[in-house]
Structures are given as C-alpha cells and as structure tokens.
Coordinates of C-alpha atoms in Angstrom, one line a residue:
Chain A
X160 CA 19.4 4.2 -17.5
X161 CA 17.5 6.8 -19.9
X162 CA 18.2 10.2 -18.6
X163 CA 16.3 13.3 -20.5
X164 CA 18.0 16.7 -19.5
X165 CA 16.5 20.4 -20.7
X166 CA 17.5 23.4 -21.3
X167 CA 17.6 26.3 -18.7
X168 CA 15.2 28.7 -17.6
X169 CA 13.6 31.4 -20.2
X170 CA 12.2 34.7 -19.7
X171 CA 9.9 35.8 -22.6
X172 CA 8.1 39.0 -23.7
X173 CA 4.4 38.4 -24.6
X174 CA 3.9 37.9 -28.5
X175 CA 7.6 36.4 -29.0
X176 CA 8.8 32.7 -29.1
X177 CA 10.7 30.3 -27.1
X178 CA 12.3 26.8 -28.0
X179 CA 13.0 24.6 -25.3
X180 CA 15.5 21.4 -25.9
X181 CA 15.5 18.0 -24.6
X182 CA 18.4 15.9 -24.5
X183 CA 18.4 12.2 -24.5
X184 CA 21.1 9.6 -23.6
X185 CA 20.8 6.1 -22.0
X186 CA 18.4 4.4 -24.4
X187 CA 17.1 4.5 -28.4
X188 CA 15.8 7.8 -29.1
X189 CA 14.6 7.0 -31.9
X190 CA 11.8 4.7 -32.2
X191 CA 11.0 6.1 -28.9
X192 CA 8.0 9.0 -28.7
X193 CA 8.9 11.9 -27.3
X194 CA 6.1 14.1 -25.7
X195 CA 6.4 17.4 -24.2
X196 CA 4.0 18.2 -21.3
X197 CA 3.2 21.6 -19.2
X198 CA 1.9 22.6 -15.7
X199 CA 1.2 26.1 -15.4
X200 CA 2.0 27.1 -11.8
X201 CA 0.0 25.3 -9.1
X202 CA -2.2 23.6 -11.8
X203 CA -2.2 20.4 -13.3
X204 CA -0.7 18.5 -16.5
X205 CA -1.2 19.1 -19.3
X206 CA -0.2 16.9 -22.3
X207 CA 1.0 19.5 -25.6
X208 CA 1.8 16.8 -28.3
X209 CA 4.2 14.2 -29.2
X210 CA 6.5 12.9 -32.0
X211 CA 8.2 9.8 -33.2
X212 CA 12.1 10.8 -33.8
X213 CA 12.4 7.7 -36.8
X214 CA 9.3 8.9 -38.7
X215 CA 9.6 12.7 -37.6
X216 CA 5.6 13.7 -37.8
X217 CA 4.3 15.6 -34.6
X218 CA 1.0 15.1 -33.2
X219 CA -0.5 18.2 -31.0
X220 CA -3.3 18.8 -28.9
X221 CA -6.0 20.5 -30.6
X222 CA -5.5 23.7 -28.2
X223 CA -1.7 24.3 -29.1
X224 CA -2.1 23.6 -33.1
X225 CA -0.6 26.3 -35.4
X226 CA 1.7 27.7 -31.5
X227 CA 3.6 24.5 -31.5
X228 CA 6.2 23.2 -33.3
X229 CA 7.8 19.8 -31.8
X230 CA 10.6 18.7 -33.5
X231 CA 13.7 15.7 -33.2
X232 CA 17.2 15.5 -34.2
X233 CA 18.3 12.0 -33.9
X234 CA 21.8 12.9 -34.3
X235 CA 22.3 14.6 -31.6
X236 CA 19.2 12.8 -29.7
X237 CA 17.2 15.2 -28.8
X238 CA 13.8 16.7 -29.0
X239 CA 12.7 20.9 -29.1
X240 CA 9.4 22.1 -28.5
X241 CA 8.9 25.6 -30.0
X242 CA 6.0 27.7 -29.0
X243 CA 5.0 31.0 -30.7
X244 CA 2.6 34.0 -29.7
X245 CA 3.5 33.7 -25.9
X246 CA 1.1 34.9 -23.7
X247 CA 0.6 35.2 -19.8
X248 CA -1.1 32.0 -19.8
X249 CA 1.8 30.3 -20.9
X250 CA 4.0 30.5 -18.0
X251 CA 4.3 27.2 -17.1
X252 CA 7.0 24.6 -16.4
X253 CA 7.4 22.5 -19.7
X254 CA 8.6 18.6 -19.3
X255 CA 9.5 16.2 -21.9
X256 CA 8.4 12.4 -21.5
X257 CA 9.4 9.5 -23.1
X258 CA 6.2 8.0 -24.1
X259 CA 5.6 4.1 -24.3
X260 CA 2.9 1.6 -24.4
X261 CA 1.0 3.7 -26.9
X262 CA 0.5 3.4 -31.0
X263 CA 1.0 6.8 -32.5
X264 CA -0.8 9.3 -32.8
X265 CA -1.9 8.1 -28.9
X266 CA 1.2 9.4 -26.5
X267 CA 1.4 6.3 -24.9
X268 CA 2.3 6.5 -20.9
X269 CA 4.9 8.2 -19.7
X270 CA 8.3 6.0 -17.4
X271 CA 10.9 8.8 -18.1
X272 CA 11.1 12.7 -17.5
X273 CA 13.1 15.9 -17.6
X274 CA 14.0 17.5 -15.1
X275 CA 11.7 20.8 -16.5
X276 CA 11.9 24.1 -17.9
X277 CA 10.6 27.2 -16.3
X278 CA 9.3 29.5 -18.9
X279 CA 8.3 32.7 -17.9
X280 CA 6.0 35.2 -20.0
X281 CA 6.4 38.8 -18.8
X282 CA 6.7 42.5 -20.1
Chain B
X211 CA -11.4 14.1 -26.0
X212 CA -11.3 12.4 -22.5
X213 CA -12.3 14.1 -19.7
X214 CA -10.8 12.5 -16.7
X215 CA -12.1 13.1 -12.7
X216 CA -10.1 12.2 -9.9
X217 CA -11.8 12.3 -6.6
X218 CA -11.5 13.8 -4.0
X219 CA -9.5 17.1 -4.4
X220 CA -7.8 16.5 -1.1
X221 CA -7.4 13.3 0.9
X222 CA -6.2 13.9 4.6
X223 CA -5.2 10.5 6.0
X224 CA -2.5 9.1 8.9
X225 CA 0.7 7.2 8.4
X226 CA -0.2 3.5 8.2
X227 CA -3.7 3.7 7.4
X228 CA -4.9 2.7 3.5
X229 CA -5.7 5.4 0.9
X230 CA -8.2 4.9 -2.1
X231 CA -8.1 7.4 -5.1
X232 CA -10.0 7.5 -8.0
X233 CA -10.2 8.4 -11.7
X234 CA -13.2 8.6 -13.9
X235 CA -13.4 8.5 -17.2
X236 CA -16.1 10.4 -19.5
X237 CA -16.0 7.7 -22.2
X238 CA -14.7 4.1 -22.0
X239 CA -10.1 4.0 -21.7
X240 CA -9.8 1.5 -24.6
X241 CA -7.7 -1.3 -23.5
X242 CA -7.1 0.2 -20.1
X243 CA -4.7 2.2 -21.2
X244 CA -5.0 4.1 -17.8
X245 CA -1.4 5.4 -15.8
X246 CA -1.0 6.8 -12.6
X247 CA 1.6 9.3 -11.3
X248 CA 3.1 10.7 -8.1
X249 CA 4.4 14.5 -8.1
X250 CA 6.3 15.9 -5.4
X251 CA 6.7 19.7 -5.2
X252 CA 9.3 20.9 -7.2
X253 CA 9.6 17.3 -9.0
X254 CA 9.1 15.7 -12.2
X255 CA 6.2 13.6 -12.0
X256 CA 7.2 9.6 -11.5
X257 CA 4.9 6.9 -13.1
X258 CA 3.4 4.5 -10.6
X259 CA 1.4 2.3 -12.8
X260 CA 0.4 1.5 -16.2
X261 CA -2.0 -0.3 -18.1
X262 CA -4.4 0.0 -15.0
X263 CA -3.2 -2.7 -13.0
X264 CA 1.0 -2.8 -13.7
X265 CA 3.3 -1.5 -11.4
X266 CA 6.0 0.3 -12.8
X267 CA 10.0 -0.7 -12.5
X268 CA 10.6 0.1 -8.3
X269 CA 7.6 1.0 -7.1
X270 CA 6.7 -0.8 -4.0
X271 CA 3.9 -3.3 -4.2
X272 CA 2.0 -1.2 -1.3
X273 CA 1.0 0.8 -4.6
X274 CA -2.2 -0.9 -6.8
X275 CA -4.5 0.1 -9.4
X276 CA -7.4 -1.1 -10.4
X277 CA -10.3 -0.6 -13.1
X278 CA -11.7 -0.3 -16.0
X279 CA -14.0 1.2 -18.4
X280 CA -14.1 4.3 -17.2
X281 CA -13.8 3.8 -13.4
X282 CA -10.2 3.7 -12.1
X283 CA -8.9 3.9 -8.2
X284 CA -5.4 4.1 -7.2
X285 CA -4.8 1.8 -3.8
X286 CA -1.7 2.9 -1.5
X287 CA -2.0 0.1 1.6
X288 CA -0.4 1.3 3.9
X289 CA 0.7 5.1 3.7
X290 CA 4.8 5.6 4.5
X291 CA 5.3 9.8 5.1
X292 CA 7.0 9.8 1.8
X293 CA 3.9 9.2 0.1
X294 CA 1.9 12.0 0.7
X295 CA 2.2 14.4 -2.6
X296 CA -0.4 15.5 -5.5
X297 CA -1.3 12.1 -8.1
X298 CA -2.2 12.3 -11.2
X299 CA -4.4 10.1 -13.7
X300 CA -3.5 9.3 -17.4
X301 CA -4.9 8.1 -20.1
X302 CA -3.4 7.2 -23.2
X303 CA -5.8 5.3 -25.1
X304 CA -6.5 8.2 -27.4
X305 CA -5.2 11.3 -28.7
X306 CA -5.3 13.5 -26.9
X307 CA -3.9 12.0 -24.1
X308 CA -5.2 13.2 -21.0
X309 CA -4.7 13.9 -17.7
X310 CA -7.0 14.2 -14.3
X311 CA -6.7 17.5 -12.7
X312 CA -5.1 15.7 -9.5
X313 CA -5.7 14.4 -6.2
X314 CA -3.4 15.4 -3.1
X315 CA -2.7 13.8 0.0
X316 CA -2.2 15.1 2.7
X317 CA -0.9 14.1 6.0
X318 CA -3.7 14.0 8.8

C-alpha cells in the first residue's frame, strides 16, 4: 500500500520561503511522478507542477515558474516542494500526489495523497 | 490551458435518489484523460474515476463517469449519506493539468 506522509504545519513571514517534504513508502518512487497540489482555504485545487524522481526534471504551471522549485531524493524517497516570495495568497494547504496514467510533462491522474501541509503566510 | 466547468455549484438532493454532475471542457480532453475526485472536509481528495469511464480500485460501482470531448458527467445512482462532499474534475491530457472549480452536494 503506497502511503505519502508530509511534513508539519509552517508559519511564514511574507517575502521568505518554505520547503515542504513528502515522504514515500509502499511502492517505486521512482519512475513514479510526483505532483504537488494546493487549495487555498475554502477554494479549489490547484495543480503547481510535477516531476519524475528517475529523470529528475520538474515541470510547473506557468503561474508558479521562477517561485517553485520541486525537487526528489530517491534515496530517501521523497519529494520537496520549495516556494519563494510568500505572499498572503499563498496560504493554502499543499498536497503531494502520485501521478499516473499520464506521459510527462502531462501530471497524469492522481490514486495516492498526502495527508497535507498547512502553510500559513502572516506578519 | 484547460479551462474546466463543473455544473452546478451546489446540488441538494435526498438519500437514495440519483445525482448527475458535470464537467466541461474549453477545448477537446485528448484521449479522455478526464478523473474525478471526492473531497471531504478536512480530507485529502480520493480519486473516483479515471480515464472518463474507469472506476478506481474500491470505489463502489454506484459511482460512473461518462464522456468525452469536452463534455463529462459524473453519475452517483443511488446517493448513501457518505456521499455527499465537494467533487472535483481533472484533466490530465495536457500540461497544465487542470482542475474544475468543484461541485458540492449537499444533503436535501
């Protein structure tokens, strides 16, 4: 059974950074996509971009490019997602997905979740 | 990108009785590569369907979708109270994928 677990909670200050880690056991990480996924509170999903641990390239929405860096450590099986410049907006509980039925760059659909991380953007 | 809208905002139905949801597309899904998802407050969302049409590992067969192109609907039979919760389109045919901004049910 593929279980993805995240890292806890984070309070940020607008303008700084905050990396968010997603921990994979169960199944092959690897040739696996990994995608992360928001929903800012009360809204709806919103897909961020994605990456391929074996070939390690990230592929990101348009909206997030040059905030987000998504990143994967296949020896310790799991995938960060690192956004800069926070802002307001940016609260939001992020998810990681394991993405499947898709060819990269495409995100494929989406059978396993984290559990999310609540990350708060305050002064 | 694609623009997907799932209609209506809110669906207030009754236990037992048959819910239709659906999902348009602004261009054609290539290959219907078109998912649906159940969210329940404070939870992860859980994939229902893929490819359209496929049911997803456990997911009881009063659950169907349905579609193509860029008209998609989401068929729940007979409604059990542990259905009602927000549902979400995907699709995944190209980057980047995209989501509908949601459709909840509601109990009657």
């Amino acid at each position: 059974q593929v279980q993805l677990v995240q890292s806890g909670a984070e309070v940020k200050k607008p303008g700084s950074s905050v990396k968010v880690s997603c921990k994979a056991s169960g199944g092959t990480f690897s040739s696996y996509a990994i995608s992360w996924v928001r929903q800012a509170p009360g809204q709806g999903l919103e897909w961020m971009g994605g990456i391929i641990p074996i070939f390690g390239t990230a592929n990101y929405a348009q909206k997030f490019q040059g905030r987000v860096t998504i990143t994967a450590d296949e020896s310790t099986s799991t995938a960060y997602m690192e956004l800069s410049s926070l802002r307001s907006e940016d609260t939001a509980v992020y998810y990681c997905a394991r993405g499947v039925g898709g060819s990269f760059p495409e995100p494929g659909y989406f059978d396993y979740w984290g559990q999310g991380t609540l990350v708060t953007v305050s002064s | 990108e694609i623009v997907l809208t799932q209609s209506p905002g809110t669906l207030s139905l009754s236990p037992g009785e048959r819910a239709t949801l659906s999902c348009r597309a602004s261009q054609s899904v290539s290959s219907s590569y078109l998912a649906w998802y159940q969210q329940k407050p404070g939870q992860a969302p859980r994939l229902l369907i893929y490819g359209a049409s496929s049911r997803a590992t456990g997911i009881p067969d009063r659950f169907s979708g349905s579609g193509s192109g860029t008209d998609f609907t989401l068929t729940i039979s007979r409604l059990e109270p542990e259905d009602f919760a927000v549902y979400y389109c995907q699709q995944y045919g190209s980057s980047p994928g995209t989501f509908g901004q949601g459709t909840r049910l509601e109990i009657k």
